Coordinates of C-alpha atoms in Angstrom, one line a residue:
M1 CA 9.1 -15.8 37.2
T2 CA 12.6 -14.5 38.9
D3 CA 13.8 -10.1 39.4
Q4 CA 16.1 -11.1 36.2
Q5 CA 13.0 -12.4 34.0
H6 CA 10.5 -9.8 35.6
S7 CA 13.2 -7.0 34.4
A8 CA 13.3 -8.8 30.7
V9 CA 9.9 -9.2 30.5
N10 CA 9.3 -5.3 31.2
F11 CA 12.7 -4.2 28.9
L12 CA 11.0 -6.2 26.4
S13 CA 7.3 -5.0 26.5
A14 CA 8.8 -1.2 26.8
R15 CA 11.3 -1.9 23.6
R16 CA 7.3 -3.0 21.8
Q17 CA 5.9 0.0 22.7
A18 CA 8.4 2.2 21.8
F19 CA 8.6 1.0 18.5
A20 CA 5.2 1.1 18.4
V21 CA 5.1 4.9 18.8
V22 CA 8.0 5.7 16.0
M23 CA 6.5 3.1 13.9
A24 CA 2.6 5.1 14.3
I25 CA 3.6 8.4 13.4
E26 CA 5.6 6.7 10.6
L27 CA 2.8 5.1 8.7
W28 CA 1.0 8.0 9.0
E29 CA 3.4 10.4 7.6
R30 CA 4.4 8.0 4.8
F31 CA 0.2 8.4 4.5
G32 CA 1.0 11.7 3.8
Y33 CA 3.8 12.2 1.7
Y34 CA 2.3 9.6 -0.4
G35 CA -1.2 11.0 -0.3
M36 CA 0.2 13.9 -1.9
Q37 CA 2.4 13.1 -4.6
A38 CA -0.8 10.7 -5.9
V39 CA -3.2 14.1 -6.3
L40 CA 0.0 16.8 -6.7
T41 CA 0.8 16.3 -10.4
V42 CA -3.1 16.0 -11.6
F43 CA -3.4 18.9 -9.1
M44 CA -1.4 21.1 -11.0
V45 CA -2.7 20.0 -14.1
V46 CA -6.4 20.0 -13.9
Q47 CA -6.8 22.9 -11.4
L48 CA -3.7 25.2 -11.6
H49 CA -3.6 25.0 -15.2
M50 CA 0.0 24.2 -15.3
H51 CA 1.6 23.7 -18.9
D52 CA 3.7 19.9 -18.6
H53 CA 6.4 21.6 -18.7
D54 CA 6.5 23.2 -15.7
V55 CA 5.0 20.6 -14.1
N56 CA 7.9 18.3 -14.9
L57 CA 11.0 20.7 -14.1
M58 CA 8.5 21.4 -10.5
Q59 CA 8.5 17.8 -9.9
G60 CA 12.0 17.2 -10.8
G61 CA 13.1 20.0 -8.5
L62 CA 11.0 19.1 -5.4
G63 CA 12.2 15.2 -6.1
F64 CA 15.8 17.2 -5.7
L65 CA 15.0 18.9 -2.7
M66 CA 13.6 15.5 -1.2
Y67 CA 16.7 13.7 -1.5
S68 CA 19.1 16.2 -0.7
L69 CA 17.3 17.6 2.6
P70 CA 17.4 15.1 4.8
V71 CA 21.4 15.5 5.3
L72 CA 20.9 18.6 7.0
G73 CA 17.9 16.3 8.9
G74 CA 20.3 14.1 9.9
L75 CA 22.9 16.7 11.0
L76 CA 20.7 17.8 13.0
G77 CA 19.4 15.1 14.6
D78 CA 22.6 13.8 15.5
Q79 CA 24.3 16.7 16.5
C80 CA 22.2 19.4 17.7
L81 CA 18.5 18.6 18.6
G82 CA 18.4 15.5 18.9
S83 CA 16.5 12.6 16.5
R84 CA 12.7 12.4 18.5
L85 CA 12.4 16.3 18.8
T86 CA 13.6 16.7 14.9
M87 CA 11.4 13.9 13.9
L88 CA 8.6 16.0 15.4
M89 CA 9.1 19.2 13.9
G90 CA 9.5 17.5 10.4
A91 CA 6.0 15.8 11.4
V92 CA 4.2 19.1 12.1
G93 CA 6.2 20.6 9.4
L94 CA 4.4 18.2 7.0
T95 CA 1.2 19.1 8.8
A96 CA 1.5 23.0 7.9
G97 CA 2.9 21.9 4.4
Y98 CA -0.3 19.6 3.3
G99 CA -2.5 22.2 4.9
L100 CA -1.0 25.2 3.1
L101 CA -1.1 22.9 -0.1
A102 CA -5.1 23.0 0.6
L103 CA -5.0 27.0 0.4
S104 CA -3.2 27.6 -2.8
L105 CA -6.6 26.5 -4.8
G106 CA -7.6 30.0 -3.4
Y107 CA -4.0 32.0 -3.0
P108 CA -1.4 29.9 -5.5
D109 CA 1.1 32.5 -3.9
V110 CA 1.4 29.9 -1.4
F111 CA 1.8 27.3 -3.4
L112 CA 5.5 26.7 -3.7
P113 CA 6.2 27.7 0.2
A114 CA 3.9 24.8 0.7
L115 CA 5.9 22.3 -1.8
T116 CA 9.3 24.1 0.1
L117 CA 7.8 23.5 3.6
I118 CA 7.3 19.5 2.7
A119 CA 10.5 19.0 1.3
L120 CA 12.3 20.1 4.6
S121 CA 9.9 18.8 6.8
N122 CA 10.8 16.0 4.8
G123 CA 14.1 16.1 5.6
L124 CA 13.9 16.9 9.2
F125 CA 11.5 13.4 9.6
K126 CA 13.1 11.1 7.1
P127 CA 16.6 10.2 8.7
N128 CA 15.3 10.5 12.2
A129 CA 12.2 8.0 12.5
G130 CA 14.8 5.5 11.2
T131 CA 17.9 6.2 13.7
L132 CA 15.4 6.2 16.4
V133 CA 14.3 2.3 15.4
R134 CA 17.8 1.7 15.9
R135 CA 18.5 3.4 18.7
I136 CA 16.1 1.6 20.4
Y137 CA 17.3 -1.6 19.1
A138 CA 21.1 -1.1 19.9
G139 CA 22.8 -4.1 20.2
D140 CA 19.8 -6.8 18.8
G141 CA 20.5 -7.4 15.1
T142 CA 18.1 -9.5 14.9
A143 CA 15.4 -7.6 16.2
L144 CA 16.5 -5.0 14.2
D145 CA 16.4 -7.0 11.3
A146 CA 12.6 -7.8 12.2
A147 CA 12.0 -4.3 12.9
F148 CA 13.2 -2.9 10.3
T149 CA 10.9 -4.9 7.8
L150 CA 7.7 -4.2 9.9
Y151 CA 8.6 -0.8 9.7
Y152 CA 9.1 -0.8 5.8
M153 CA 5.7 -2.4 5.9
A154 CA 4.4 0.2 6.9
I155 CA 5.3 2.6 4.3
N156 CA 3.6 0.2 1.9
V157 CA 0.8 -0.3 4.1
G158 CA 0.9 4.1 4.3
S159 CA 1.0 4.8 1.4
T160 CA -0.9 2.0 -0.9
V161 CA -3.9 3.1 1.5
S162 CA -3.2 6.7 0.7
M163 CA -2.4 6.5 -3.0
L164 CA -5.6 4.7 -3.0
L165 CA -7.9 7.1 -1.0
M166 CA -6.9 10.9 -2.1
P167 CA -7.3 10.1 -5.8
W168 CA -10.5 9.5 -5.0
L169 CA -10.8 12.1 -2.3
Q170 CA -9.5 14.7 -5.1
Q171 CA -12.2 13.8 -7.9
R172 CA -15.4 13.5 -5.4
Y173 CA -14.7 16.5 -3.2
G174 CA -11.7 18.3 -4.7
A175 CA -7.8 18.4 -4.0
A176 CA -7.9 21.0 -1.1
V177 CA -9.9 18.0 0.4
A178 CA -7.3 15.2 -0.5
F179 CA -4.3 17.6 0.9
L180 CA -6.4 18.3 4.3
A181 CA -6.4 14.7 4.5
C182 CA -2.9 13.7 4.2
S183 CA -2.5 16.9 6.7
G184 CA -5.3 14.7 9.5
G185 CA -3.1 12.0 8.7
L186 CA 0.0 13.8 10.5
L187 CA -2.4 14.8 13.3
V188 CA -3.5 11.7 13.9
G189 CA 0.4 10.0 14.1
L190 CA 1.0 13.4 16.4
G191 CA -1.9 12.5 18.8
Y192 CA -1.1 8.8 19.2
Y193 CA 2.7 10.3 20.2
A194 CA 1.4 12.8 22.4
V195 CA -0.3 10.2 24.3
R196 CA 2.3 7.3 24.2
G197 CA 5.5 9.4 23.2
G198 CA 6.2 9.4 26.9
R199 CA 7.1 6.1 26.8
M200 CA 9.5 5.8 24.0
R201 CA 11.1 8.9 25.5
R202 CA 12.3 7.6 28.7
F203 CA 13.2 4.2 27.2
L204 CA 15.5 6.2 25.0
V205 CA 16.4 7.8 28.1
G206 CA 17.1 4.7 30.1
R207 CA 18.9 3.1 27.0
A208 CA 21.4 5.8 26.7
A209 CA 22.0 6.0 30.6
E210 CA 23.2 2.2 30.3
A211 CA 25.6 2.7 27.6
L212 CA 26.7 5.9 29.2
K213 CA 27.8 3.5 32.6
Q214 CA 29.1 0.7 30.7
H215 CA 30.9 2.1 28.0
G216 CA 31.6 6.0 29.1
P217 CA 30.8 9.4 27.1
T218 CA 32.2 7.5 23.8
A219 CA 29.1 5.3 23.7
L220 CA 27.0 7.8 21.5
P221 CA 26.8 11.0 20.4
I222 CA 25.1 13.6 22.8
P223 CA 23.1 16.3 21.0
L224 CA 24.4 19.6 21.2
M225 CA 20.9 20.6 23.1
E226 CA 21.5 17.6 25.7
R227 CA 24.7 18.7 26.4
L228 CA 23.4 22.5 27.8
S229 CA 22.2 23.7 31.0
G230 CA 19.6 25.8 31.6
P231 CA 17.0 27.0 29.8
V232 CA 18.5 30.4 28.0
R233 CA 21.3 28.6 26.5
K234 CA 18.6 26.0 25.3
G235 CA 16.4 29.0 24.2
A236 CA 18.9 30.9 22.5
L237 CA 20.2 27.2 20.3
G238 CA 16.5 26.4 19.6
G239 CA 16.2 30.2 18.0
G240 CA 19.4 30.1 16.0
I241 CA 18.0 26.9 14.4
L242 CA 14.6 28.1 13.5
L243 CA 16.2 30.8 12.3
V244 CA 18.1 28.8 9.8
L245 CA 16.0 26.6 9.0
L246 CA 13.5 29.5 7.8
A247 CA 16.1 31.0 5.8
V248 CA 16.8 27.2 4.3
W249 CA 12.4 27.5 3.6
A250 CA 13.1 30.7 1.6
F251 CA 16.3 29.7 0.2
C252 CA 14.6 26.3 -1.2
T253 CA 11.2 28.4 -2.0
W254 CA 13.3 30.9 -4.1
V255 CA 15.2 27.8 -6.1
L256 CA 12.4 26.0 -7.3
H257 CA 10.8 29.6 -8.3
S258 CA 13.0 29.5 -11.5
P259 CA 14.2 26.3 -13.3
T260 CA 17.6 28.2 -14.2
L261 CA 18.4 28.3 -10.3
V262 CA 17.2 24.5 -9.6
R263 CA 19.8 23.5 -13.0
L264 CA 22.6 25.8 -11.6
C265 CA 22.1 23.9 -7.7
I266 CA 22.2 20.5 -9.7
I267 CA 25.4 21.1 -11.4
V268 CA 26.9 22.8 -8.6
A269 CA 25.6 19.4 -6.0
G270 CA 26.8 16.8 -9.3
G271 CA 30.2 18.4 -8.9
G272 CA 30.9 18.8 -5.3
L273 CA 29.5 15.0 -5.3
I274 CA 32.4 14.2 -7.9
L275 CA 35.3 15.9 -5.7
L276 CA 34.3 14.3 -2.8
W277 CA 34.2 11.2 -4.2
V278 CA 38.0 11.6 -5.7
W279 CA 39.1 13.1 -2.5
L280 CA 37.6 10.4 -0.1
Y281 CA 39.3 8.1 -3.0
A282 CA 43.0 9.5 -2.6
R283 CA 42.4 9.4 1.3
A284 CA 41.6 5.8 1.2
K285 CA 44.0 3.5 2.3
E286 CA 44.9 1.5 -0.4
S287 CA 43.3 -2.0 0.9
E288 CA 40.0 0.3 0.9
R289 CA 40.0 1.4 -3.0
P290 CA 38.6 -1.3 -4.7
G291 CA 35.7 -1.3 -2.4
L292 CA 35.6 2.3 -2.6
L293 CA 35.5 2.0 -6.4
L294 CA 32.9 -0.9 -6.3
T295 CA 30.7 1.4 -4.2
Y296 CA 30.9 4.3 -6.6
I297 CA 30.3 2.6 -9.6
L298 CA 26.8 0.7 -8.0
C299 CA 25.7 3.9 -6.2
T300 CA 25.9 5.9 -10.1
Q301 CA 23.7 2.9 -11.5
T302 CA 21.4 2.7 -8.6
M303 CA 21.1 6.8 -9.3
A304 CA 19.6 5.6 -13.0
Y305 CA 17.0 3.8 -11.5
Q306 CA 15.5 7.5 -10.1
I307 CA 15.0 8.5 -13.8
F308 CA 12.7 5.4 -14.7
Y309 CA 11.1 6.1 -11.5
Q310 CA 10.3 9.8 -12.2
Q311 CA 8.1 8.7 -14.6
M312 CA 5.8 7.4 -11.7
Q313 CA 5.1 10.9 -10.8
T314 CA 5.3 12.7 -14.1
S315 CA 5.0 11.2 -17.6
L316 CA 3.3 7.8 -16.5
T317 CA 0.6 9.4 -14.5
L318 CA -0.1 12.2 -17.0
F319 CA -0.3 9.0 -20.0
A320 CA -2.9 7.8 -17.6
M321 CA -4.7 11.0 -17.2
R322 CA -5.3 11.7 -21.0
D323 CA -5.1 8.2 -22.5
V324 CA -6.2 5.3 -20.4
S325 CA -8.6 4.0 -19.8
G326 CA -9.6 3.7 -15.5
V327 CA -12.0 0.8 -16.1
Y328 CA -10.8 -2.8 -15.3
Q329 CA -13.0 -5.4 -16.8
L330 CA -12.5 -9.4 -17.8
G331 CA -14.3 -10.3 -20.5
P332 CA -18.0 -8.6 -20.1
W333 CA -17.5 -7.7 -16.3
R334 CA -16.4 -4.9 -15.2
L335 CA -14.4 -5.6 -12.1
F336 CA -13.5 -1.6 -10.5
T337 CA -12.3 1.9 -11.6
M338 CA -9.1 3.8 -11.2
S339 CA -8.1 7.6 -11.5
A340 CA -5.0 8.6 -13.0
G341 CA -3.5 9.1 -9.4
Q342 CA -4.5 6.0 -8.4
F343 CA -2.4 3.6 -10.6
Q344 CA 0.7 5.1 -8.7
A345 CA -0.5 2.5 -5.9
L346 CA 0.2 -0.3 -8.2
N347 CA 3.9 0.3 -7.3
P348 CA 3.7 0.0 -3.5
I349 CA 1.4 -3.2 -3.9
A350 CA 4.0 -5.0 -5.9
V351 CA 6.6 -4.4 -3.8
M352 CA 4.6 -5.6 -1.1
L353 CA 3.7 -8.7 -3.3
F354 CA 7.5 -9.5 -4.6
S355 CA 9.4 -8.5 -1.8
P356 CA 8.9 -11.9 0.6
V357 CA 9.6 -13.7 -2.6
L358 CA 12.5 -12.0 -3.3
A359 CA 13.8 -12.4 0.3
W360 CA 12.9 -16.0 -0.2
L361 CA 15.0 -16.2 -3.4
Y362 CA 18.3 -15.2 -2.0
R363 CA 18.2 -17.0 1.0
R364 CA 17.5 -20.4 -1.2
H365 CA 20.2 -19.2 -3.8
A366 CA 22.3 -18.0 -1.3
S367 CA 21.7 -21.3 0.6
K368 CA 23.2 -23.2 -2.5
G369 CA 26.0 -21.2 -2.8
H370 CA 24.7 -19.0 -5.8
D371 CA 24.2 -15.8 -4.4
A372 CA 24.5 -13.3 -6.9
S373 CA 26.6 -9.9 -6.7
P374 CA 25.5 -6.7 -6.6
A375 CA 26.2 -5.5 -10.0
V376 CA 24.5 -8.7 -11.7
K377 CA 20.9 -7.9 -9.7
I378 CA 21.0 -4.5 -10.6
L379 CA 21.7 -6.0 -14.0
L380 CA 18.5 -7.8 -13.8
G381 CA 16.3 -4.5 -12.5
Y382 CA 17.6 -2.8 -15.8
G383 CA 16.3 -5.4 -17.9
L384 CA 12.5 -5.8 -15.7
V385 CA 12.9 -2.1 -16.2
T386 CA 13.5 -2.2 -20.2
L387 CA 10.7 -4.9 -20.0
A388 CA 8.1 -1.9 -18.3
F389 CA 8.8 0.1 -20.6
F390 CA 9.0 -2.1 -23.7
I391 CA 5.5 -2.9 -22.4
W392 CA 4.5 0.4 -22.4
W393 CA 5.5 1.2 -25.5
V394 CA 3.9 -1.8 -27.5
A395 CA 0.6 -0.7 -25.8
S396 CA 0.5 3.4 -26.7
G397 CA 1.7 2.2 -30.4
H398 CA -1.2 -0.3 -30.8
S399 CA -3.6 1.6 -29.5
A400 CA -6.9 2.7 -31.5
G401 CA -8.2 4.6 -28.5
L402 CA -7.7 4.2 -25.0
V403 CA -5.0 1.9 -23.0
S404 CA -6.3 -0.8 -21.0
P405 CA -5.5 -0.3 -17.5
W406 CA -4.2 -4.3 -17.0
V407 CA -1.2 -2.6 -19.1
M408 CA -0.5 -0.3 -16.2
V409 CA -0.8 -3.5 -13.9
A410 CA 1.6 -5.2 -16.0
G411 CA 4.5 -2.5 -16.5
Y412 CA 3.7 -1.2 -13.1
G413 CA 4.3 -4.4 -11.7
T414 CA 7.3 -5.6 -13.6
M415 CA 9.2 -2.1 -12.9
S416 CA 8.3 -2.2 -9.3
L417 CA 10.1 -5.7 -9.3
G418 CA 13.3 -4.2 -10.7
E419 CA 12.9 -1.4 -8.2
L420 CA 13.7 -4.0 -5.5
L421 CA 16.8 -5.5 -7.2
T422 CA 18.1 -1.7 -7.8
I423 CA 17.0 1.4 -6.1
G424 CA 16.5 -1.3 -3.0
L425 CA 20.7 -2.2 -3.3
G426 CA 21.7 1.1 -2.4
L427 CA 21.9 1.5 1.2
A428 CA 23.4 -2.3 1.2
I429 CA 25.8 -1.6 -1.4
V430 CA 26.7 1.3 0.7
A431 CA 26.9 -0.9 3.9
R432 CA 29.1 -3.7 2.2
Y433 CA 31.7 -1.9 0.2
A434 CA 32.2 1.3 2.0
P435 CA 34.9 1.7 4.7
A436 CA 32.9 2.1 7.8
R437 CA 34.8 5.3 8.7
I438 CA 33.0 7.4 5.8
S439 CA 29.8 4.8 5.5
A440 CA 27.4 7.7 6.9
V441 CA 28.8 10.6 4.5
L442 CA 28.4 7.7 1.4
M443 CA 24.8 7.3 3.2
G444 CA 24.1 11.1 2.2
A445 CA 26.2 11.4 -0.6
L446 CA 23.9 8.6 -2.3
F447 CA 20.3 10.4 -1.5
L448 CA 22.3 13.4 -2.9
L449 CA 23.3 11.3 -6.2
W450 CA 19.2 10.1 -6.1
G451 CA 18.0 13.4 -6.1
I452 CA 20.0 14.3 -9.2
G453 CA 18.4 11.4 -10.7
M454 CA 15.1 12.5 -9.7
Y455 CA 15.7 15.5 -11.3
L456 CA 17.0 13.9 -15.0
G457 CA 14.2 12.3 -14.4
S458 CA 12.0 15.5 -15.4
L459 CA 13.7 16.4 -18.0
V460 CA 13.6 13.2 -19.9
A461 CA 9.7 13.2 -18.8
D462 CA 9.5 16.7 -20.6
L463 CA 10.7 15.4 -23.8
A464 CA 6.6 14.0 -24.0
S465 CA 5.3 17.4 -23.1
V466 CA 1.6 18.4 -24.9
P467 CA -0.1 21.9 -25.3
V468 CA -3.0 22.3 -22.5
D469 CA -5.1 20.5 -25.0
A470 CA -3.8 17.5 -24.9
S471 CA -3.7 17.3 -29.0
G472 CA -1.5 15.0 -29.7
S473 CA -0.5 13.8 -26.6
L474 CA -0.4 9.3 -27.2
A475 CA 2.2 10.0 -30.1
G476 CA 4.0 11.8 -27.6
Y477 CA 3.9 9.2 -25.0
V478 CA 4.9 6.3 -27.4
A479 CA 7.7 8.4 -28.4
L480 CA 9.1 8.8 -25.2
F481 CA 8.5 4.7 -23.9
R482 CA 10.5 3.9 -26.8
G483 CA 13.1 6.3 -26.0
L484 CA 13.4 5.1 -22.5
F485 CA 13.1 1.7 -23.2
L486 CA 15.8 1.6 -25.9
G487 CA 18.1 3.9 -23.1
C488 CA 17.4 1.1 -20.6
G489 CA 18.0 -1.5 -22.9
G490 CA 21.4 0.3 -23.5
L491 CA 22.5 0.5 -19.8
C492 CA 22.1 -2.8 -19.7
V493 CA 24.6 -3.4 -22.2
I494 CA 26.6 -0.8 -20.8
M495 CA 26.4 -3.1 -16.9
A496 CA 26.9 -6.0 -18.6
L497 CA 30.1 -4.5 -20.3
L498 CA 31.2 -3.4 -17.1
L499 CA 30.6 -6.5 -14.9
P500 CA 34.0 -8.5 -15.4
L501 CA 35.4 -4.8 -13.3
T502 CA 33.0 -4.7 -11.1
R503 CA 34.0 -9.0 -10.4
R504 CA 37.5 -8.2 -10.1
L505 CA 36.8 -5.5 -7.7
G506 CA 34.5 -7.0 -5.9
Q507 CA 36.9 -10.0 -5.3
Q508 CA 39.8 -7.8 -4.7
H509 CA 37.7 -6.3 -1.9
R510 CA 36.7 -10.3 -0.7
D511 CA 40.6 -10.5 -0.6
Q512 CA 41.3 -7.7 1.3
Q513 CA 38.6 -8.4 4.0
K514 CA 40.0 -11.6 4.4
G515 CA 43.2 -10.5 4.8
K516 CA 41.8 -7.8 7.6
V517 CA 40.3 -10.5 9.3
V518 CA 43.2 -12.6 9.6
K519 CA 45.4 -10.2 10.7
E520 CA 43.2 -9.2 13.5
V521 CA 43.2 -13.2 14.6
T522 CA 46.9 -13.9 14.3

């Protein structure tokens, strides 16, 4: 083996080890987050004795924070602390947040601070873990695609296992044990990082040095922490950022405590987003406007999916807790049982099953020149979501007793396939149609838009709120599922009417891109 070959083998080995560290801590982070999500609604209703109305609004406010705070985490990772340190801060904060949730049964005053600490820490962790993967595989598009495929699978594996395990722990040993298990998962991930993280750090430092040597100081952004010299300056920066994060934590706790403040934040965020879109469109070149307008339309369409997705954590979990049998039977044979929280695991299971099939169909149709546009795929996705709520509506409306759990399998499976065709295209839409110079801004705006959709979904779920004694609950869910079926069907009609417009904008965007390429070549 020549020195060059030996160096290449060492590089690939170091890169795999660096990626393994990020993927491991991501797997355990998702294990904790989705485990918490699977038990939280039941915990608030059963242990904290909260009304459906309060639970729904709390989940809506929390969903908004979960999707808006990654904008702050991305800024800190890119500009101030670096992705690695910001990600670690998020993991430590999540560990503490789940621990505080475990204490909240005996000390209710820590419940809201625990939720907002989790939201803030998720904001620090989520964007920076993905950034590290991009940095590890920078310059190798094929390997990057494969890495993100494994990364996505790690997320689904972690979420599936935890969504099955945590509700079982909640039923058998209590919610505190389930939340502590979520915290323990993060500790495992942090422990692995403590043992193996040095290799990842050395690899990233080497890649950064190589990029600077080849392309100069503009090759990559250098966070402020790395530009400063001396422990005093770095300590002052770290202390200042810590104070800012504490202030954000306190502000979020104050906001989440009041539904009125949450609503005000949603209005301000929505208004600011519209103004941002108008400003970007006004400043855009004429050649960029078709793609930008198409981005706005399709992103808004993906946002609407969050209204239906939020039902999994709210109305569908409460429906399963009160009106669905947990016993799976095949004829006279009893197979297994699932609790209300465990039904949420049907979503990542279906996503893992359908993802490779859908990817194969995409490639097959593209090879034949029949690749459908994102607008058509989104319309098909909403058709599946409509079908899912039709299944839940019919099953709940014609049930003489408890609804069969197989109905949940059919509904979740259909809706999860719709998820891959709608929300799964969101980031690809920005990458495909938005001008590259403002793609990062529009990515952040998309997450904010999804957060607004999560809040709206909680307001919709609140239409089926029932008294504490759950009297008349089934009738409320029948009405809700019928309304969601009709509402989603109406969205399908609107999107079908918009197809000529989206088709024309897509063609204009392609013509502009072709003209740009020809101009660059000539």
